[in-house]
Amino acid sequence: MTHRERVRVRVPPASSGRPDTRAAEVAEARPDLRVRIVGTSVADTFSHRARHRVRSGLARLGVDIVDDGVTEVAGGSVRLRSGTALDSDLTLWAVVSGVPDLAARSGLSVDPDGRALVDACLRSVDDDRIFAVGDCAAVPGARFACALATPQAAHAADTLVRVADGRRPEPFAVRYVGRAVTLGRRSAVGQFTRRDDTLRRAGVSGRTAAAIKELASRGGKYAARTGTGA
Ligand SMILES: Cc1cc2nc3c(=O)[nH]c(=O)nc-3n(C[C@H](O)[C@H](O)[C@H](O)COP(=O)(O)OP(=O)(O)OC[C@H]3O[C@@H](n4cnc5c(N)ncnc54)[C@H](O)[C@@H]3O)c2cc1C
């Protein structure tokens, strides 16, 4: 009989990361492990059909989905809101727990989550020599996402150049394209969104979606390294 280790992955609240991706990667790479994903919002950033695809994709890889909240992780045990305690040899946390208090401590105006308040050009409302981009910035309409942090950083760099050249800075426009999650190396589920992040019906799945996601990830990495597109 094969020895089955157990790995538990905690899922964060909706829209704050892709723990389902991590669970799928572990399950695909190590089918000898028992992988369990725990959370109250597994795949709930998708519409019904796409959500079903994600959940059945995880199940196909052998990932157990536990729809429950986590209250404590201690001593090899994951305690759930329902009162159940799960044994765990290894627990992977995939949580966006907030932003550091650096902006607030520095005397900048922040929103209730501690994110620096910025104007339309991503400059602090208190001092236009200070830019705030990414998770630490309260950009209206923006959520925690590298897909938004990267264009914000590029826009801030452009603004610096414009200002240095004596030109007027331009406002940043939040523009969403879609949401996607990979299910191992060979499959993914993607759903297109409108500019304002509301879901469209259209989507893509399977190998095609995996190829698109891989291309997007590599493109993002290349752009970050080379400044391409900034
Ligand atoms: C588990 C997980 C999965 C995610 N998956 C996705 C995904 O699939 N798609 C997606 O779009 N987004 C995803 N995200 C969100 C994405 O990672 C963030 O939105 C993105 O990294 C934000 O970039 P950033 O540069 O603003 O912040 P970060 O990437 O967090 O960078 C901030 C940096 O500042 C440093 N820092 C903090 N305080 C100080 C200080 N006082 N002095 C100096 N340095 C400091 C930190 O160490 C860190 O290196 C995920 C997040 C998590 C946690």
PDB file of C-alpha atoms and ligand atoms in Angstrom:
ATOM      1  CA  MET A   1       0.000   0.000   0.000  1.00  0.00           C
ATOM      2  CA  THR A   2       1.366   3.435  -0.928  1.00  0.00           C
ATOM      3  CA  HIS A   3       2.062   5.722   1.978  1.00  0.00           C
ATOM      4  CA  ARG A   4      -0.168   8.797   1.606  1.00  0.00           C
ATOM      5  CA  GLU A   5       1.168  11.965   3.191  1.00  0.00           C
ATOM      6  CA  ARG A   6      -1.340  14.708   3.832  1.00  0.00           C
ATOM      7  CA  VAL A   7      -1.065  18.307   2.755  1.00  0.00           C
ATOM      8  CA  ARG A   8      -3.648  20.942   3.620  1.00  0.00           C
ATOM      9  CA  VAL A   9      -3.909  24.202   1.762  1.00  0.00           C
ATOM     10  CA  ARG A  10      -5.774  27.047   3.359  1.00  0.00           C
ATOM     11  CA  VAL A  11      -7.870  29.171   1.014  1.00  0.00           C
ATOM     12  CA  PRO A  12      -8.086  32.937   1.558  1.00  0.00           C
ATOM     13  CA  PRO A  13     -11.197  35.071   1.094  1.00  0.00           C
ATOM     14  CA  ALA A  14     -12.422  35.645  -2.449  1.00  0.00           C
ATOM     15  CA  SER A  15     -10.387  37.676  -4.938  1.00  0.00           C
ATOM     16  CA  SER A  16      -7.192  37.570  -2.983  1.00  0.00           C
ATOM     17  CA  GLY A  17      -5.045  35.017  -4.706  1.00  0.00           C
ATOM     18  CA  ARG A  18      -5.093  31.625  -6.316  1.00  0.00           C
ATOM     19  CA  PRO A  19      -4.637  28.900  -3.701  1.00  0.00           C
ATOM     20  CA  ASP A  20      -6.573  26.527  -5.979  1.00  0.00           C
ATOM     21  CA  THR A  21      -3.625  26.834  -8.384  1.00  0.00           C
ATOM     22  CA  ARG A  22      -1.177  25.837  -5.657  1.00  0.00           C
ATOM     23  CA  ALA A  23      -3.310  22.881  -4.588  1.00  0.00           C
ATOM     24  CA  ALA A  24      -3.581  21.690  -8.195  1.00  0.00           C
ATOM     25  CA  GLU A  25       0.168  22.052  -8.799  1.00  0.00           C
ATOM     26  CA  VAL A  26       1.003  20.026  -5.690  1.00  0.00           C
ATOM     27  CA  ALA A  27      -1.568  17.350  -6.496  1.00  0.00           C
ATOM     28  CA  GLU A  28      -0.398  16.971 -10.084  1.00  0.00           C
ATOM     29  CA  ALA A  29       3.315  16.917  -9.247  1.00  0.00           C
ATOM     30  CA  ARG A  30       2.923  14.556  -6.274  1.00  0.00           C
ATOM     31  CA  PRO A  31       0.012  12.165  -6.756  1.00  0.00           C
ATOM     32  CA  ASP A  32       1.363  10.189  -3.788  1.00  0.00           C
ATOM     33  CA  LEU A  33       0.356  13.047  -1.459  1.00  0.00           C
ATOM     34  CA  ARG A  34      -3.120  13.565  -0.151  1.00  0.00           C
ATOM     35  CA  VAL A  35      -4.013  17.184  -0.920  1.00  0.00           C
ATOM     36  CA  ARG A  36      -6.927  19.009   0.635  1.00  0.00           C
ATOM     37  CA  ILE A  37      -7.979  22.600  -0.037  1.00  0.00           C
ATOM     38  CA  VAL A  38      -9.883  24.336   2.741  1.00  0.00           C
ATOM     39  CA  GLY A  39     -11.808  27.574   2.331  1.00  0.00           C
ATOM     40  CA  THR A  40     -15.119  29.353   2.227  1.00  0.00           C
ATOM     41  CA  SER A  41     -14.704  30.679  -1.294  1.00  0.00           C
ATOM     42  CA  VAL A  42     -13.062  28.062  -3.492  1.00  0.00           C
ATOM     43  CA  ALA A  43     -13.321  29.286  -7.111  1.00  0.00           C
ATOM     44  CA  ASP A  44     -16.100  31.720  -6.263  1.00  0.00           C
ATOM     45  CA  THR A  45     -14.583  34.520  -8.328  1.00  0.00           C
ATOM     46  CA  PHE A  46     -16.015  32.740 -11.385  1.00  0.00           C
ATOM     47  CA  SER A  47     -19.576  32.375 -12.623  1.00  0.00           C
ATOM     48  CA  HIS A  48     -21.449  29.134 -11.988  1.00  0.00           C
ATOM     49  CA  ARG A  49     -20.241  27.187 -15.047  1.00  0.00           C
ATOM     50  CA  ALA A  50     -16.588  28.146 -14.760  1.00  0.00           C
ATOM     51  CA  ARG A  51     -16.661  27.536 -11.007  1.00  0.00           C
ATOM     52  CA  HIS A  52     -17.963  24.041 -11.650  1.00  0.00           C
ATOM     53  CA  ARG A  53     -15.116  23.464 -14.128  1.00  0.00           C
ATOM     54  CA  VAL A  54     -12.507  24.571 -11.587  1.00  0.00           C
ATOM     55  CA  ARG A  55     -13.945  22.406  -8.831  1.00  0.00           C
ATOM     56  CA  SER A  56     -14.273  19.328 -11.030  1.00  0.00           C
ATOM     57  CA  GLY A  57     -10.734  19.944 -12.341  1.00  0.00           C
ATOM     58  CA  LEU A  58      -9.430  19.942  -8.773  1.00  0.00           C
ATOM     59  CA  ALA A  59     -11.405  16.797  -8.004  1.00  0.00           C
ATOM     60  CA  ARG A  60      -9.942  15.118 -11.118  1.00  0.00           C
ATOM     61  CA  LEU A  61      -6.466  15.801  -9.746  1.00  0.00           C
ATOM     62  CA  GLY A  62      -7.500  14.167  -6.484  1.00  0.00           C
ATOM     63  CA  VAL A  63      -7.781  17.381  -4.440  1.00  0.00           C
ATOM     64  CA  ASP A  64     -10.392  17.155  -1.668  1.00  0.00           C
ATOM     65  CA  ILE A  65     -12.352  20.403  -1.371  1.00  0.00           C
ATOM     66  CA  VAL A  66     -13.480  21.338   2.134  1.00  0.00           C
ATOM     67  CA  ASP A  67     -15.895  24.292   2.131  1.00  0.00           C
ATOM     68  CA  ASP A  68     -15.233  25.669   5.572  1.00  0.00           C
ATOM     69  CA  GLY A  69     -13.333  28.482   7.267  1.00  0.00           C
ATOM     70  CA  VAL A  70     -10.067  27.972   9.137  1.00  0.00           C
ATOM     71  CA  THR A  71      -9.877  29.265  12.692  1.00  0.00           C
ATOM     72  CA  GLU A  72      -6.496  27.916  13.770  1.00  0.00           C
ATOM     73  CA  VAL A  73      -3.476  26.059  12.441  1.00  0.00           C
ATOM     74  CA  ALA A  74      -1.347  24.580  15.204  1.00  0.00           C
ATOM     75  CA  GLY A  75       0.603  21.461  16.049  1.00  0.00           C
ATOM     76  CA  GLY A  76      -0.136  19.536  12.858  1.00  0.00           C
ATOM     77  CA  SER A  77      -3.828  20.275  13.055  1.00  0.00           C
ATOM     78  CA  VAL A  78      -6.089  22.601  11.072  1.00  0.00           C
ATOM     79  CA  ARG A  79      -9.141  23.622  13.085  1.00  0.00           C
ATOM     80  CA  LEU A  80     -12.255  24.616  11.150  1.00  0.00           C
ATOM     81  CA  ARG A  81     -15.183  26.899  11.938  1.00  0.00           C
ATOM     82  CA  SER A  82     -17.499  23.903  11.987  1.00  0.00           C
ATOM     83  CA  GLY A  83     -15.473  22.503  14.888  1.00  0.00           C
ATOM     84  CA  THR A  84     -13.786  19.783  12.822  1.00  0.00           C
ATOM     85  CA  ALA A  85     -10.016  19.358  13.232  1.00  0.00           C
ATOM     86  CA  LEU A  86      -8.012  17.997  10.275  1.00  0.00           C
ATOM     87  CA  ASP A  87      -4.600  16.357  10.649  1.00  0.00           C
ATOM     88  CA  SER A  88      -1.935  17.931   8.471  1.00  0.00           C
ATOM     89  CA  ASP A  89       1.706  17.058   7.861  1.00  0.00           C
ATOM     90  CA  LEU A  90       2.253  20.223   5.852  1.00  0.00           C
ATOM     91  CA  THR A  91       0.006  23.280   5.614  1.00  0.00           C
ATOM     92  CA  LEU A  92       0.461  25.794   2.804  1.00  0.00           C
ATOM     93  CA  TRP A  93      -0.952  29.228   3.519  1.00  0.00           C
ATOM     94  CA  ALA A  94      -2.188  31.202   0.523  1.00  0.00           C
ATOM     95  CA  VAL A  95      -3.501  34.311   2.182  1.00  0.00           C
ATOM     96  CA  VAL A  96      -3.430  38.006   1.402  1.00  0.00           C
ATOM     97  CA  SER A  97      -3.644  39.322   4.929  1.00  0.00           C
ATOM     98  CA  GLY A  98      -3.460  43.052   4.287  1.00  0.00           C
ATOM     99  CA  VAL A  99      -0.869  45.725   3.662  1.00  0.00           C
ATOM    100  CA  PRO A 100       1.928  46.860   5.998  1.00  0.00           C
ATOM    101  CA  ASP A 101       1.298  50.039   7.996  1.00  0.00           C
ATOM    102  CA  LEU A 102       4.255  51.832   6.405  1.00  0.00           C
ATOM    103  CA  ALA A 103       2.113  54.412   4.581  1.00  0.00           C
ATOM    104  CA  ALA A 104       0.097  55.247   7.698  1.00  0.00           C
ATOM    105  CA  ARG A 105       3.210  55.406   9.883  1.00  0.00           C
ATOM    106  CA  SER A 106       4.769  57.747   7.342  1.00  0.00           C
ATOM    107  CA  GLY A 107       1.900  60.178   7.836  1.00  0.00           C
ATOM    108  CA  LEU A 108       0.190  59.573   4.485  1.00  0.00           C
ATOM    109  CA  SER A 109      -3.595  59.507   4.231  1.00  0.00           C
ATOM    110  CA  VAL A 110      -4.801  55.906   4.004  1.00  0.00           C
ATOM    111  CA  ASP A 111      -8.129  54.123   3.538  1.00  0.00           C
ATOM    112  CA  PRO A 112      -9.574  51.843   6.266  1.00  0.00           C
ATOM    113  CA  ASP A 113      -7.414  48.964   4.921  1.00  0.00           C
ATOM    114  CA  GLY A 114      -4.236  51.014   5.332  1.00  0.00           C
ATOM    115  CA  ARG A 115      -3.751  51.604   1.611  1.00  0.00           C
ATOM    116  CA  ALA A 116      -2.340  54.994   0.617  1.00  0.00           C
ATOM    117  CA  LEU A 117      -4.886  57.344  -0.925  1.00  0.00           C
ATOM    118  CA  VAL A 118      -3.772  58.405  -4.385  1.00  0.00           C
ATOM    119  CA  ASP A 119      -4.928  60.815  -7.066  1.00  0.00           C
ATOM    120  CA  ALA A 120      -5.822  59.753 -10.606  1.00  0.00           C
ATOM    121  CA  CYS A 121      -2.116  59.699 -11.517  1.00  0.00           C
ATOM    122  CA  LEU A 122      -1.222  57.334  -8.627  1.00  0.00           C
ATOM    123  CA  ARG A 123       0.427  60.045  -6.517  1.00  0.00           C
ATOM    124  CA  SER A 124      -0.229  60.378  -2.800  1.00  0.00           C
ATOM    125  CA  VAL A 125      -3.018  62.883  -2.157  1.00  0.00           C
ATOM    126  CA  ASP A 126      -0.710  64.431   0.464  1.00  0.00           C
ATOM    127  CA  ASP A 127       2.436  64.843  -1.599  1.00  0.00           C
ATOM    128  CA  ASP A 128       2.631  64.582  -5.391  1.00  0.00           C
ATOM    129  CA  ARG A 129       6.293  63.568  -5.185  1.00  0.00           C
ATOM    130  CA  ILE A 130       5.235  60.259  -3.621  1.00  0.00           C
ATOM    131  CA  PHE A 131       3.765  57.533  -5.846  1.00  0.00           C
ATOM    132  CA  ALA A 132       1.903  54.512  -4.478  1.00  0.00           C
ATOM    133  CA  VAL A 133       1.185  51.528  -6.732  1.00  0.00           C
ATOM    134  CA  GLY A 134       0.062  47.936  -6.288  1.00  0.00           C
ATOM    135  CA  ASP A 135      -1.478  46.426  -3.190  1.00  0.00           C
ATOM    136  CA  CYS A 136      -0.420  49.334  -0.949  1.00  0.00           C
ATOM    137  CA  ALA A 137      -2.318  51.905  -3.044  1.00  0.00           C
ATOM    138  CA  ALA A 138      -6.039  52.660  -2.771  1.00  0.00           C
ATOM    139  CA  VAL A 139      -6.646  52.924  -6.509  1.00  0.00           C
ATOM    140  CA  PRO A 140     -10.426  53.120  -7.059  1.00  0.00           C
ATOM    141  CA  GLY A 141     -11.732  49.923  -8.664  1.00  0.00           C
ATOM    142  CA  ALA A 142      -8.478  48.005  -8.151  1.00  0.00           C
ATOM    143  CA  ARG A 143      -8.222  44.743  -6.223  1.00  0.00           C
ATOM    144  CA  PHE A 144      -5.151  42.887  -4.962  1.00  0.00           C
ATOM    145  CA  ALA A 145      -3.644  41.511  -8.176  1.00  0.00           C
ATOM    146  CA  CYS A 146      -0.273  41.433  -9.867  1.00  0.00           C
ATOM    147  CA  ALA A 147      -2.276  41.914 -13.064  1.00  0.00           C
ATOM    148  CA  LEU A 148      -3.018  45.437 -11.787  1.00  0.00           C
ATOM    149  CA  ALA A 149       0.143  46.165  -9.808  1.00  0.00           C
ATOM    150  CA  THR A 150       2.320  45.779 -12.913  1.00  0.00           C
ATOM    151  CA  PRO A 151       0.480  48.272 -15.177  1.00  0.00           C
ATOM    152  CA  GLN A 152       0.258  50.694 -12.248  1.00  0.00           C
ATOM    153  CA  ALA A 153       4.027  50.518 -11.804  1.00  0.00           C
ATOM    154  CA  ALA A 154       4.521  51.091 -15.539  1.00  0.00           C
ATOM    155  CA  HIS A 155       2.124  54.021 -15.456  1.00  0.00           C
ATOM    156  CA  ALA A 156       3.924  55.584 -12.477  1.00  0.00           C
ATOM    157  CA  ALA A 157       7.246  55.254 -14.321  1.00  0.00           C
ATOM    158  CA  ASP A 158       5.714  56.927 -17.388  1.00  0.00           C
ATOM    159  CA  THR A 159       4.366  59.700 -15.195  1.00  0.00           C
ATOM    160  CA  LEU A 160       7.792  60.334 -13.695  1.00  0.00           C
ATOM    161  CA  VAL A 161       9.243  60.690 -17.185  1.00  0.00           C
ATOM    162  CA  ARG A 162       6.416  62.991 -18.280  1.00  0.00           C
ATOM    163  CA  VAL A 163       6.855  65.219 -15.232  1.00  0.00           C
ATOM    164  CA  ALA A 164      10.646  65.286 -15.680  1.00  0.00           C
ATOM    165  CA  ASP A 165      10.058  66.359 -19.305  1.00  0.00           C
ATOM    166  CA  GLY A 166       7.726  69.131 -18.162  1.00  0.00           C
ATOM    167  CA  ARG A 167       4.623  67.410 -19.584  1.00  0.00           C
ATOM    168  CA  ARG A 168       1.284  66.920 -17.820  1.00  0.00           C
ATOM    169  CA  PRO A 169       0.791  63.532 -16.143  1.00  0.00           C
ATOM    170  CA  GLU A 170      -2.072  61.374 -17.433  1.00  0.00           C
ATOM    171  CA  PRO A 171      -4.625  59.546 -15.274  1.00  0.00           C
ATOM    172  CA  PHE A 172      -4.317  55.785 -14.790  1.00  0.00           C
ATOM    173  CA  ALA A 173      -7.189  53.684 -16.134  1.00  0.00           C
ATOM    174  CA  VAL A 174      -8.023  50.370 -14.465  1.00  0.00           C
ATOM    175  CA  ARG A 175      -8.693  47.864 -17.241  1.00  0.00           C
ATOM    176  CA  TYR A 176      -9.558  44.245 -16.534  1.00  0.00           C
ATOM    177  CA  VAL A 177      -9.452  41.513 -19.175  1.00  0.00           C
ATOM    178  CA  GLY A 178     -10.270  38.271 -17.413  1.00  0.00           C
ATOM    179  CA  ARG A 179      -9.744  35.875 -14.542  1.00  0.00           C
ATOM    180  CA  ALA A 180      -7.954  32.577 -14.817  1.00  0.00           C
ATOM    181  CA  VAL A 181      -6.733  29.694 -12.754  1.00  0.00           C
ATOM    182  CA  THR A 182      -4.385  26.921 -13.809  1.00  0.00           C
ATOM    183  CA  LEU A 183      -5.206  23.370 -12.810  1.00  0.00           C
ATOM    184  CA  GLY A 184      -1.795  21.771 -12.958  1.00  0.00           C
ATOM    185  CA  ARG A 185       0.475  22.267 -15.956  1.00  0.00           C
ATOM    186  CA  ARG A 186      -1.900  21.054 -18.643  1.00  0.00           C
ATOM    187  CA  SER A 187      -5.263  22.589 -17.853  1.00  0.00           C
ATOM    188  CA  ALA A 188      -6.795  25.892 -16.821  1.00  0.00           C
ATOM    189  CA  VAL A 189     -10.090  27.733 -16.637  1.00  0.00           C
ATOM    190  CA  GLY A 190     -10.430  31.330 -17.774  1.00  0.00           C
ATOM    191  CA  GLN A 191     -13.359  33.693 -17.917  1.00  0.00           C
ATOM    192  CA  PHE A 192     -13.349  37.037 -19.689  1.00  0.00           C
ATOM    193  CA  THR A 193     -14.380  40.211 -17.875  1.00  0.00           C
ATOM    194  CA  ARG A 194     -15.475  43.677 -18.876  1.00  0.00           C
ATOM    195  CA  ARG A 195     -13.132  46.574 -18.208  1.00  0.00           C
ATOM    196  CA  ASP A 196     -14.719  47.049 -14.777  1.00  0.00           C
ATOM    197  CA  ASP A 197     -14.049  43.398 -13.765  1.00  0.00           C
ATOM    198  CA  THR A 198     -17.643  42.207 -14.083  1.00  0.00           C
ATOM    199  CA  LEU A 199     -17.784  38.741 -15.599  1.00  0.00           C
ATOM    200  CA  ARG A 200     -18.673  38.033 -19.232  1.00  0.00           C
ATOM    201  CA  ARG A 201     -20.239  34.726 -20.198  1.00  0.00           C
ATOM    202  CA  ALA A 202     -17.404  33.808 -22.544  1.00  0.00           C
ATOM    203  CA  GLY A 203     -14.543  31.735 -21.273  1.00  0.00           C
ATOM    204  CA  VAL A 204     -11.913  29.238 -22.238  1.00  0.00           C
ATOM    205  CA  SER A 205     -10.748  26.038 -20.588  1.00  0.00           C
ATOM    206  CA  GLY A 206      -8.508  22.987 -20.910  1.00  0.00           C
ATOM    207  CA  ARG A 207      -5.178  23.029 -22.730  1.00  0.00           C
ATOM    208  CA  THR A 208      -5.963  26.221 -24.670  1.00  0.00           C
ATOM    209  CA  ALA A 209      -6.582  28.116 -21.434  1.00  0.00           C
ATOM    210  CA  ALA A 210      -3.401  26.645 -19.918  1.00  0.00           C
ATOM    211  CA  ALA A 211      -1.382  27.800 -22.941  1.00  0.00           C
ATOM    212  CA  ILE A 212      -2.847  31.334 -22.752  1.00  0.00           C
ATOM    213  CA  LYS A 213      -2.173  31.559 -19.000  1.00  0.00           C
ATOM    214  CA  GLU A 214       1.404  30.319 -19.465  1.00  0.00           C
ATOM    215  CA  LEU A 215       1.954  32.878 -22.221  1.00  0.00           C
ATOM    216  CA  ALA A 216       0.548  35.654 -20.023  1.00  0.00           C
ATOM    217  CA  SER A 217       2.759  34.620 -17.081  1.00  0.00           C
ATOM    218  CA  ARG A 218       5.876  34.448 -19.230  1.00  0.00           C
ATOM    219  CA  GLY A 219       4.967  37.736 -20.901  1.00  0.00           C
ATOM    220  CA  GLY A 220       4.548  39.395 -17.509  1.00  0.00           C
ATOM    221  CA  LYS A 221       7.889  38.057 -16.307  1.00  0.00           C
ATOM    222  CA  TYR A 222       9.637  39.174 -19.488  1.00  0.00           C
ATOM    223  CA  ALA A 223       8.041  42.629 -19.328  1.00  0.00           C
ATOM    224  CA  ALA A 224       9.041  43.054 -15.672  1.00  0.00           C
ATOM    225  CA  ARG A 225      12.646  42.060 -16.424  1.00  0.00           C
ATOM    226  CA  THR A 226      13.075  44.126 -19.557  1.00  0.00           C
ATOM    227  CA  GLY A 227      10.657  47.020 -19.064  1.00  0.00           C
ATOM    228  CA  THR A 228       8.916  46.042 -22.300  1.00  0.00           C
ATOM    229  CA  GLY A 229       5.504  47.667 -22.583  1.00  0.00           C
ATOM    230  CA  ALA A 230       6.224  50.084 -19.745  1.00  0.00           C
TER     231      ALA A 230
HETATM  232  C1  LIG B   1      -0.836  33.365  -2.333  1.00  0.00           C
HETATM  233  C2  LIG B   1      -1.100  34.490  -3.291  1.00  0.00           C
HETATM  234  C3  LIG B   1      -1.477  34.203  -4.592  1.00  0.00           C
HETATM  235  C4  LIG B   1      -1.713  35.222  -5.508  1.00  0.00           C
HETATM  236  N1  LIG B   1      -2.080  34.908  -6.792  1.00  0.00           N
HETATM  237  C5  LIG B   1      -2.309  35.878  -7.681  1.00  0.00           C
HETATM  238  C6  LIG B   1      -2.673  35.567  -9.023  1.00  0.00           C
HETATM  239  O1  LIG B   1      -2.781  34.413  -9.409  1.00  0.00           O
HETATM  240  N2  LIG B   1      -2.909  36.587  -9.886  1.00  0.00           N
HETATM  241  C7  LIG B   1      -2.787  37.899  -9.485  1.00  0.00           C
HETATM  242  O2  LIG B   1      -3.019  38.799 -10.314  1.00  0.00           O
HETATM  243  N3  LIG B   1      -2.422  38.220  -8.231  1.00  0.00           N
HETATM  244  C8  LIG B   1      -2.188  37.247  -7.316  1.00  0.00           C
HETATM  245  N4  LIG B   1      -1.837  37.560  -6.026  1.00  0.00           N
HETATM  246  C9  LIG B   1      -1.740  38.966  -5.656  1.00  0.00           C
HETATM  247  C10 LIG B   1      -0.393  39.529  -6.102  1.00  0.00           C
HETATM  248  O3  LIG B   1       0.663  38.717  -5.640  1.00  0.00           O
HETATM  249  C11 LIG B   1      -0.238  40.935  -5.536  1.00  0.00           C
HETATM  250  O4  LIG B   1      -1.380  41.696  -5.877  1.00  0.00           O
HETATM  251  C12 LIG B   1       1.006  41.599  -6.126  1.00  0.00           C
HETATM  252  O5  LIG B   1       2.165  40.880  -5.750  1.00  0.00           O
HETATM  253  C13 LIG B   1       1.105  43.036  -5.636  1.00  0.00           C
HETATM  254  O6  LIG B   1       2.352  43.555  -6.004  1.00  0.00           O
HETATM  255  P1  LIG B   1       3.016  44.679  -5.124  1.00  0.00           P
HETATM  256  O7  LIG B   1       4.295  45.008  -5.794  1.00  0.00           O
HETATM  257  O8  LIG B   1       2.028  45.753  -4.879  1.00  0.00           O
HETATM  258  O9  LIG B   1       3.271  44.026  -3.683  1.00  0.00           O
HETATM  259  P2  LIG B   1       4.252  42.834  -3.300  1.00  0.00           P
HETATM  260  O10 LIG B   1       4.459  41.905  -4.441  1.00  0.00           O
HETATM  261  O11 LIG B   1       3.699  42.292  -2.021  1.00  0.00           O
HETATM  262  O12 LIG B   1       5.636  43.563  -3.044  1.00  0.00           O
HETATM  263  C14 LIG B   1       5.808  44.436  -1.941  1.00  0.00           C
HETATM  264  C15 LIG B   1       7.255  44.332  -1.510  1.00  0.00           C
HETATM  265  O13 LIG B   1       7.513  45.348  -0.549  1.00  0.00           O
HETATM  266  C16 LIG B   1       8.307  44.792   0.475  1.00  0.00           C
HETATM  267  N5  LIG B   1       8.133  45.605   1.682  1.00  0.00           N
HETATM  268  C17 LIG B   1       7.084  45.654   2.531  1.00  0.00           C
HETATM  269  N6  LIG B   1       7.322  46.534   3.523  1.00  0.00           N
HETATM  270  C18 LIG B   1       8.534  47.058   3.298  1.00  0.00           C
HETATM  271  C19 LIG B   1       9.344  48.016   3.972  1.00  0.00           C
HETATM  272  N7  LIG B   1       8.944  48.623   5.097  1.00  0.00           N
HETATM  273  N8  LIG B   1      10.549  48.306   3.441  1.00  0.00           N
HETATM  274  C20 LIG B   1      10.971  47.711   2.289  1.00  0.00           C
HETATM  275  N9  LIG B   1      10.257  46.795   1.624  1.00  0.00           N
HETATM  276  C21 LIG B   1       9.053  46.472   2.117  1.00  0.00           C
HETATM  277  C22 LIG B   1       7.799  43.375   0.615  1.00  0.00           C
HETATM  278  O14 LIG B   1       8.757  42.560   1.243  1.00  0.00           O
HETATM  279  C23 LIG B   1       7.579  43.001  -0.838  1.00  0.00           C
HETATM  280  O15 LIG B   1       8.738  42.479  -1.423  1.00  0.00           O
HETATM  281  C24 LIG B   1      -1.573  36.562  -5.097  1.00  0.00           C
HETATM  282  C25 LIG B   1      -1.169  36.852  -3.785  1.00  0.00           C
HETATM  283  C26 LIG B   1      -0.942  35.823  -2.890  1.00  0.00           C
HETATM  284  C27 LIG B   1      -0.483  36.145  -1.484  1.00  0.00           C
END
